Amino acid sequence: KQPAPTPTPESKPAPEATPSPEAKVPEKIVIGGTLSLSGKYANEGQMSLWGIQAALKWLNDVNGGIDIGGKKVKVEFKYYDDEAKKETVQSLYDRLITVDKVDVLLAPYSSGLTLAAAPIADKNGKVYMSHGGASDRIFEQGYTYVVQTLSPASKYQTGALDMVKAIDPTAKRVAFVYEDSEFSKAVFKGAKEYAEQLGFEVVFDKTYPRNPTDLTPLLSEMKAAEPDIILGGGHFADGQLLATQLAELKINAKLVSIIVAPALPKFYDALGVKAEGIVGPGQWEVGVKYSPEAAKAKGIEYFGPTQDEFMQYFKEVAGEDKTPSYHAAEAGAAILAIAKAIENAQSTDSDAIRNAFNNLHMITFFGEFKIDPTTGKQLGHEMVLFQWQGGKKVIIWPPEAATGEPYYPIPTWEEKEQGKMATK
Amino acid sequence: MKKYIQPLLPVLTLYIVLLGAGLSIPGLWQPIAFIMFYVVLGQALNMFLGMTGYVDFGYVAFLGLGAYGMALAFSLFTDDGLGSGIIVVGFLMAVIFSILLSMAVGAIALRLRGAYFAIATIGVSEGFKYLIEGARLWGGSEGIIISSQLRDSFGSEMANYLSTFASDILIFAIGILAAILTVYTLHTRAGYALMALREDEDAAKVMGVNVTKYKVMAFGMSAVFAGLIGASAWTLKLTYVFPEDVFNIIYTVEAIVIVMLGGAGTLAGPVVGGLIYGILRYYLATVLPGFQLLVVAPLLVLIVTVFPDGVVGYIKRKLKGSRFSKYVI
Amino acid sequence: MVLLKLEKVTKRFGGLVAVNEVSLEIKHGDSIGIVGPNGSGKTTLFNLISGVYMPDEGRIFLEDQDITELPAFKRAPLGIARSFQIPRPFRSATVRENVAVGAMFGAHGEKMSVDEAMSIADHYIDLVGLGDKRLELADKLTAVEKKLLELARALAMKPKLLLLDEVVAGMNPNDVDKIVSLIKKIKEEEKIAAVAMVEHVIPAVMKFAERVMVMNEGKKMVEGATMEVLKMKEVAEVYFGTSQTIGESGDARG
Amino acid sequence: MLEAENLETGYGPMQILWGITIKAEKQSITTIIGPNGAGKTTILRAIMGMIQPWNGKITYDGDDVTMLPPHKKVERGLSMVLEGRHLFGGMTVKENLILGAYTKQARERLDDSLEIVYTLFPILKERSTQKAGTLSGGQQQMLAIARALMTRPKLIMLDEPSQGLAPIVVEQVMDTLKKLREELEITILLVEQNVLVSYHTADYTYIIENGQVVKEGEPSECIDIQEIRKAYLGV
Amino acid sequence: MVFFEQLAGNLLYGIILGAVYGLATMGLSQIFGVLKIVNVGHGAFIMVGAYVAYWMFVLYSVNPILSIPVALVIGLALGLGIFYIVIRRLIGAPELASLLATFGIGIFIEEVAKFFWGPDHRGFSWNIGQVDFGITLIPNTKLLAFFSSVIIALILYMLFQRTRIGAAIRAVVEDREGAMVCGIDVSRIYAMSFGIGIAMTVIGGILLTLFIPVGINPYMGGEYTLKAFVIAVLGGLGSPWGAFIGGFIFGLLENGSYTILGLIPGVEPFSLTRFVAFSALLVILLVKPTGLMGGE
Ligand SMILES: Nc1ncnc2c1ncn2[C@@H]1O[C@H](COP(=O)(O)OP(=O)(O)OP(=O)(O)O)[C@@H](O)[C@H]1O
Ligand SMILES: Nc1ncnc2c1ncn2[C@@H]1O[C@H](COP(=O)(O)OP(=O)(O)OP(=O)(O)O)[C@@H](O)[C@H]1O
Ligand SMILES: [Mg+2]
Ligand SMILES: [Mg+2]
């Protein structure tokens, strides 16, 4: 079924750089949203909060605020904890709109919650920025004001396939082993289509339910399929479990790429040397080469802190020992995109902002930003592929972003037991 | 008539106050809708738990099926030109689904007693969830999203209105209906039969009570209300159904918690319990985001140690014999 | 006219034959006592008649209708009511509500409204002397009051056949006397067709029953006119003990 | 042996006992009788410590035991047969009996005790593996008495032990109690509705009404046996 | 051939998993049996156990088996503390009142854990080799988890079936007042049962961590609460060893049915294994309404 066409205010002319005389310059700009600080997404929620706070530090302290009519307006973030419960989001977003009078909304984490609060945003005509709703389906529902910062789910595992295709034409047999959930299914549906397109043979494509305790049945079946590369994962716990049990059952492949879990430093802490060589897709990674210089080379405007600055602010709010995950980066980037759109619109009017988004093409530390004007889906942003090498995450794909060479094929479990690292 | 109205008075008054406040104070509508979800959830569960003494841990299955009923109506019939009739079809499907499931579960599990029944029903709701996911029924783990169908059928504005207002009004209506039905039942033969079987099933049988009939009746009634809640508060309001969300046992636990907070088997109990629970969760989430549960949890424990029979249970006991006792049943 | 007929009814629990081929006829107007040593199967017999258990063998008829397979809740409307040896009140309901349930689902018919049931309940509560405990929770009653509640509840069911399992046990002699007279009176006034009473309080049986059946080890031992049966030597042996018989002096223990 | 002085207690806010004073002399059989609801059970429960006395003092064997919890009293040789049996229904007869001998001193004499109760109630031996909950009413009563004896009490309180027992068994129980008193030097405190039994068995009797002692003395002094016979048997 | 090899391998893992499930459930069953408390906060105590194993390993390099005594102490302290602060006041209250209390307690423990340790998913790696069973490889840590579970379960079995305390606990379950007049200190039995129940659960958390040393986070318990309920009922509520056996059955069903369900086209066989496991509960209850080892 075709998604309903969205009546975007596309035809309107791009707003002028100067404010119209009647537009008042606001005292401050408030972005509001809920985060999952408790409950099943607490990990992502906490990261997002820190990412947002880091972005705001740059925005207010370095940039001085958003430039509207020549005046710098400070930005605030108002948030509540939605506990990852679908019942809470509507009421909290309603409160953000009516009581806290926020100007722009940051959507909650996960596709479900993003959908849940969408009607409230839409009814009140507030721009609704998704920083953690990866599902492509959100943008097929005909909501006017949803905009996405991150790459959609269908892109998560395509990078790994691209890379293998480029460096090892002999690797043909792919196995998919992933969580039976909305998000992972979207990821691997995209991956499967792409794999077939690239000429891979999908020799195994099976799911496991949420919160598995033992993946042996699935993995021993997969082992028999003798895959060259294994793509899998879902969330944190199962991703860790997947890697652990691959090790236990000594299932070797030339490449293992797991979504979500390997992105967090705790992944390596937990698995130790077993994590060596494991690859994961990320919306962002420390070390990505999105810099003002790179932007200039591409002829696209750069906005926001540099990566180093972001890292520094992040550590200021989160603590010295913390490294941002991509969840932090995408939330921070969402704030920057909102700020830029408001600046471009020179107004806090929702239609003007939404319109400004359509014409917004920029690079931040998180990467490119450019949306599909009709649906609001992110088109510009690229995912990266990283690999745990010698206890560090090294970006290995795409080549433009890479900070190191892929270690391929990855060491076998037996080798890793001997202490072999995925370093040359 | 009076005996029906008197106990309903406090409950209806509360409803009217909530409705009035929600409609007149800006920004209060959604919070009240949020609280009402818990109030009505408690009321629906109380119809079965309070009246029969049977605890149904798989209760959420009825909400889930109700939610699916409505979602399926939209995904199957959007193009059939039913107009707003599609919502009626959705509710019908929700009701039919819940009744069918309640009959199936009733036939199997209602023979079990006590905790065995309670936990056997977990088998039902969890089993159902994994059946949907495993057999890729109804979209499997990807669920059903109906936002676009809502928009196609009613237009953007009306769809938003449905999700952010009409569905909440429906919840109010379901709550009021539940309250009236509860009071009515309590005063009929059925009410006494339920009391008897709750207290001593064997003795009730010997006294001529067809315990199976009344159990199934209460079970079905409670299931229908759950189905309506699922269809309205989840599908219509949130516009999507994911199996992992709608078959989550936490809702059963919350419903029991609400019923116990207020007092099981009392009419106003779940209403008061839902209010306490909803308000605590909502306001603390706004004041102490991220730390609210550190406060909510001990408060719940404190309340239950002070009022082991629930707040309304306590009031009822205090009022016993006074002229106000008619208002609290 | 025969009200209840048992034909060679047998009930086993594992290897134990609790009731062994017992046949019995209870006629309209009967007041029958059932006595026998502990564990001889009296309560089990009542359980079979009221439908708590289904017999393994034999048949049960109520006024020519075969009720052997009928579930308990369908027997009550036909006019069978019983009290439990160990009282089983609806604990968190009031005395009045307890009795009203009896009225509602007993043999008055489906039409009985709640209000009517309440007034019937009040009548029987007063009758057994629990009037001032009407609104008390059943749980709060003493052991004896619970027995009276059992009685009132059974009476409120408007039975044709009333089965009383040790209702006077634990009662003070004066009360035993009163209750037995009361039951006799009610039987007349309320037109209860027959009452069967299991008791170890022999004076109560003597006073109440015209006919007695003695059970022993699941079997019917003898059946006959009360005083005759109670004076039998075999009965004395298994039931009263050798040193005691029912004498005219009435100095029976029990 | 046991003395309760000025005992007051009740349930919730409701006072039931209004200053009860009773005594049980060593090796005597003392009965408490009175109308239903008079508070007899309540007296025994208060002495046992199953409900807290509000006021008054309980001395046992010369010690103040007013506030001692039940299990401590059992350890000191106080035991009770509860009204309504309170057996462990899901356990076998034998298990019930063994649990009766839970305290240390009782356990040491377990075999001896088993023999005593099996002689007293042979049916219990026969049914030693039957679940207690499926025994007939009278069999349960026997088991309750037997279990209390298993604790090897110095003083045993029985709350209407004859209830539900066939006359032949009542007689046996009473005979046994007398025998136990002689042989094991047990003191007995008996609540008994069966006044005739009280009359024939007791050394001393208290009559309770409305939570107060209204009469006490030797049975012949305070029970008008003719009156009872009349009331009871209509003779 | 491959089919049977896989089936056999899965069943082998199922047995190991089952033993761990069983032990992680015994505490729940125990607490229900004695105090009639449905501990919906069960999973929180499993989580505590997992963190005990984690911290002992990470901070002091103590291997999880040796953490068991630590877990025992912590579990007892936690259990007794909660008992005397909260649960004691709810004895005699409606059964479900305690459900509300344990719900609150469970959330509180989770939130405290999150407050101190953050929401991260932690884990550790303890490699002590593996055994090659031909059909499959099994790490020694998992075998250790299995044997410890069985041994602890046996010890508990002895404790309950063979000792006075065990008999006393069962007596209190059957009839409180009856137990009192037998000389049993009922309030102590309650406290002990709760304490031991919680301690067993915390130990269960340790063994689960031996089985899966990753994914340790404040909310990890929820999943196990649910399974524990089902397993406890499967085995017969209030019968801890029934729970242990129930664990085996659940583990076997969960793992064993996969190979067979995999033959059905167009489905997600792994999700269906859970459907099978939960349906089996219903079937078993239909045949035996009080669980495998349950009494009347
Ligand atoms: N559910 C049961 N399971 C096993 N045995 C049972 C069950 N119910 C009763 N019995 C046994 O059946 C026999 C008859 O029991 P019943 O209760 O009918 O005796 P009774 O005549 O009423 O005795 P009493 O005078 O002591 O009440 C007893 O030996 C008893 O132990
Ligand atoms: N658990 C309770 N809660 C409230 N009141 C109670 C409770 N148990 C007994 N009572 C009340 O206490 C009073 C005395 O009861 P008790 O059981 O001591 O009488 P009793 O003399 O033993 O009577 P019976 O001969 O009937 O056994 C009664 O009025 C009764 O209603
Ligand atoms: Mg009997
Ligand atoms: Mg008494």
Tab-separated table of C-alpha atoms in Angstrom, chain E residues 44-173:
chain	number	residue	atom	x	y	z
E	44	ALA	CA	15.263	-7.809	40.685
E	45	PHE	CA	16.928	-10.276	43.032
E	46	ILE	CA	18.246	-12.280	40.126
E	47	MET	CA	19.720	-9.045	38.868
E	48	VAL	CA	21.350	-8.440	42.245
E	49	GLY	CA	22.929	-11.881	41.998
E	50	ALA	CA	24.205	-11.145	38.521
E	51	TYR	CA	25.808	-7.929	39.720
E	52	VAL	CA	27.355	-9.687	42.690
E	53	ALA	CA	29.003	-12.132	40.321
E	54	TYR	CA	30.013	-9.315	38.020
E	55	TRP	CA	31.560	-7.058	40.639
E	56	MET	CA	33.282	-9.857	42.480
E	57	PHE	CA	34.816	-10.927	39.211
E	58	VAL	CA	35.728	-7.520	37.888
E	59	LEU	CA	36.927	-5.945	41.092
E	60	TYR	CA	38.422	-8.844	42.983
E	61	SER	CA	38.841	-11.460	40.257
E	62	VAL	CA	36.779	-13.853	42.317
E	63	ASN	CA	35.269	-16.508	40.123
E	64	PRO	CA	31.505	-16.685	40.234
E	65	ILE	CA	31.372	-20.066	41.929
E	66	LEU	CA	33.222	-18.615	44.874
E	67	SER	CA	30.823	-15.683	44.907
E	68	ILE	CA	28.006	-17.977	45.923
E	69	PRO	CA	28.666	-17.621	49.662
E	70	VAL	CA	28.772	-13.862	49.205
E	71	ALA	CA	25.457	-14.018	47.390
E	72	LEU	CA	24.052	-16.132	50.171
E	73	VAL	CA	24.974	-13.535	52.751
E	74	ILE	CA	23.759	-10.617	50.678
E	75	GLY	CA	20.564	-12.450	49.777
E	76	LEU	CA	19.820	-13.346	53.380
E	77	ALA	CA	20.500	-9.820	54.538
E	78	LEU	CA	18.339	-8.376	51.797
E	79	GLY	CA	15.576	-10.891	52.377
E	80	LEU	CA	15.510	-10.487	56.136
E	81	GLY	CA	15.707	-6.723	55.852
E	82	ILE	CA	12.769	-6.590	53.478
E	83	PHE	CA	10.886	-9.044	55.591
E	84	TYR	CA	11.195	-7.091	58.785
E	85	ILE	CA	10.620	-3.714	57.172
E	86	VAL	CA	7.724	-4.564	54.894
E	87	ILE	CA	6.510	-8.102	54.539
E	88	ARG	CA	5.950	-8.755	58.226
E	89	ARG	CA	3.290	-6.078	58.236
E	90	LEU	CA	1.417	-7.757	55.438
E	91	ILE	CA	0.978	-11.178	56.967
E	92	GLY	CA	-2.722	-11.716	57.245
E	93	ALA	CA	-3.506	-8.981	54.726
E	94	PRO	CA	-5.150	-9.978	51.434
E	95	GLU	CA	-2.770	-12.126	49.434
E	96	LEU	CA	-2.462	-9.654	46.625
E	97	ALA	CA	-1.486	-6.802	48.909
E	98	SER	CA	1.917	-8.380	49.114
E	99	LEU	CA	2.036	-8.457	45.331
E	100	LEU	CA	1.802	-4.689	45.364
E	101	ALA	CA	4.573	-4.546	47.916
E	102	THR	CA	6.899	-6.819	45.993
E	103	PHE	CA	6.152	-4.871	42.826
E	104	GLY	CA	7.304	-1.698	44.566
E	105	ILE	CA	10.318	-3.382	46.104
E	106	GLY	CA	11.361	-4.843	42.766
E	107	ILE	CA	11.198	-1.479	41.040
E	108	PHE	CA	13.046	0.164	43.873
E	109	ILE	CA	15.902	-2.305	43.722
E	110	GLU	CA	16.152	-1.896	39.965
E	111	GLU	CA	16.207	1.850	40.209
E	112	VAL	CA	18.788	1.821	42.965
E	113	ALA	CA	20.936	-0.447	40.812
E	114	LYS	CA	20.537	1.942	37.919
E	115	PHE	CA	21.349	4.885	40.158
E	116	PHE	CA	24.632	3.385	41.298
E	117	TRP	CA	25.741	1.386	38.309
E	118	GLY	CA	24.027	3.098	35.423
E	119	PRO	CA	21.891	1.500	32.768
E	120	ASP	CA	24.813	-0.118	30.933
E	121	HIS	CA	24.785	-3.693	29.825
E	122	ARG	CA	27.758	-5.224	31.491
E	123	GLY	CA	29.420	-8.562	31.270
E	124	PHE	CA	32.642	-10.389	31.847
E	125	SER	CA	34.607	-13.132	30.272
E	126	TRP	CA	35.726	-16.133	32.213
E	127	ASN	CA	37.272	-18.727	29.986
E	128	ILE	CA	38.156	-22.063	31.452
E	129	GLY	CA	37.947	-24.113	28.320
E	130	GLN	CA	35.209	-26.321	27.029
E	131	VAL	CA	34.250	-29.918	26.610
E	132	ASP	CA	33.659	-31.357	23.173
E	133	PHE	CA	30.652	-33.638	23.328
E	134	GLY	CA	30.945	-34.530	19.683
E	135	ILE	CA	27.509	-33.197	18.927
E	136	THR	CA	28.302	-29.839	20.402
E	137	LEU	CA	30.816	-27.870	22.410
E	138	ILE	CA	29.961	-26.832	25.919
E	139	PRO	CA	32.048	-24.328	27.844
E	140	ASN	CA	33.163	-25.457	31.246
E	141	THR	CA	31.569	-22.425	32.843
E	142	LYS	CA	28.194	-23.705	31.732
E	143	LEU	CA	28.944	-27.158	33.052
E	144	LEU	CA	29.938	-25.557	36.322
E	145	ALA	CA	26.646	-23.686	36.388
E	146	PHE	CA	24.844	-26.954	35.823
E	147	PHE	CA	26.624	-28.884	38.528
E	148	SER	CA	26.385	-26.096	41.059
E	149	SER	CA	22.669	-25.802	40.389
E	150	VAL	CA	22.133	-29.474	40.895
E	151	ILE	CA	24.237	-29.577	44.030
E	152	ILE	CA	22.573	-26.561	45.568
E	153	ALA	CA	19.168	-27.932	44.709
E	154	LEU	CA	20.085	-31.212	46.358
E	155	ILE	CA	21.293	-29.433	49.460
E	156	LEU	CA	18.044	-27.543	49.626
E	157	TYR	CA	16.106	-30.727	49.049
E	158	MET	CA	17.849	-32.254	52.006
E	159	LEU	CA	17.235	-29.158	54.027
E	160	PHE	CA	13.527	-29.223	53.345
E	161	GLN	CA	12.732	-32.898	53.212
E	162	ARG	CA	15.067	-34.209	55.789
E	163	THR	CA	15.364	-31.615	58.494
E	164	ARG	CA	13.161	-30.386	61.231
E	165	ILE	CA	13.257	-26.900	59.791
E	166	GLY	CA	11.942	-28.186	56.510
E	167	ALA	CA	9.111	-29.991	58.217
E	168	ALA	CA	8.356	-26.909	60.263
E	169	ILE	CA	8.217	-24.794	57.147
E	170	ARG	CA	5.775	-27.174	55.575
E	171	ALA	CA	3.713	-27.236	58.731
E	172	VAL	CA	3.443	-23.467	58.759
E	173	VAL	CA	2.341	-23.625	55.158
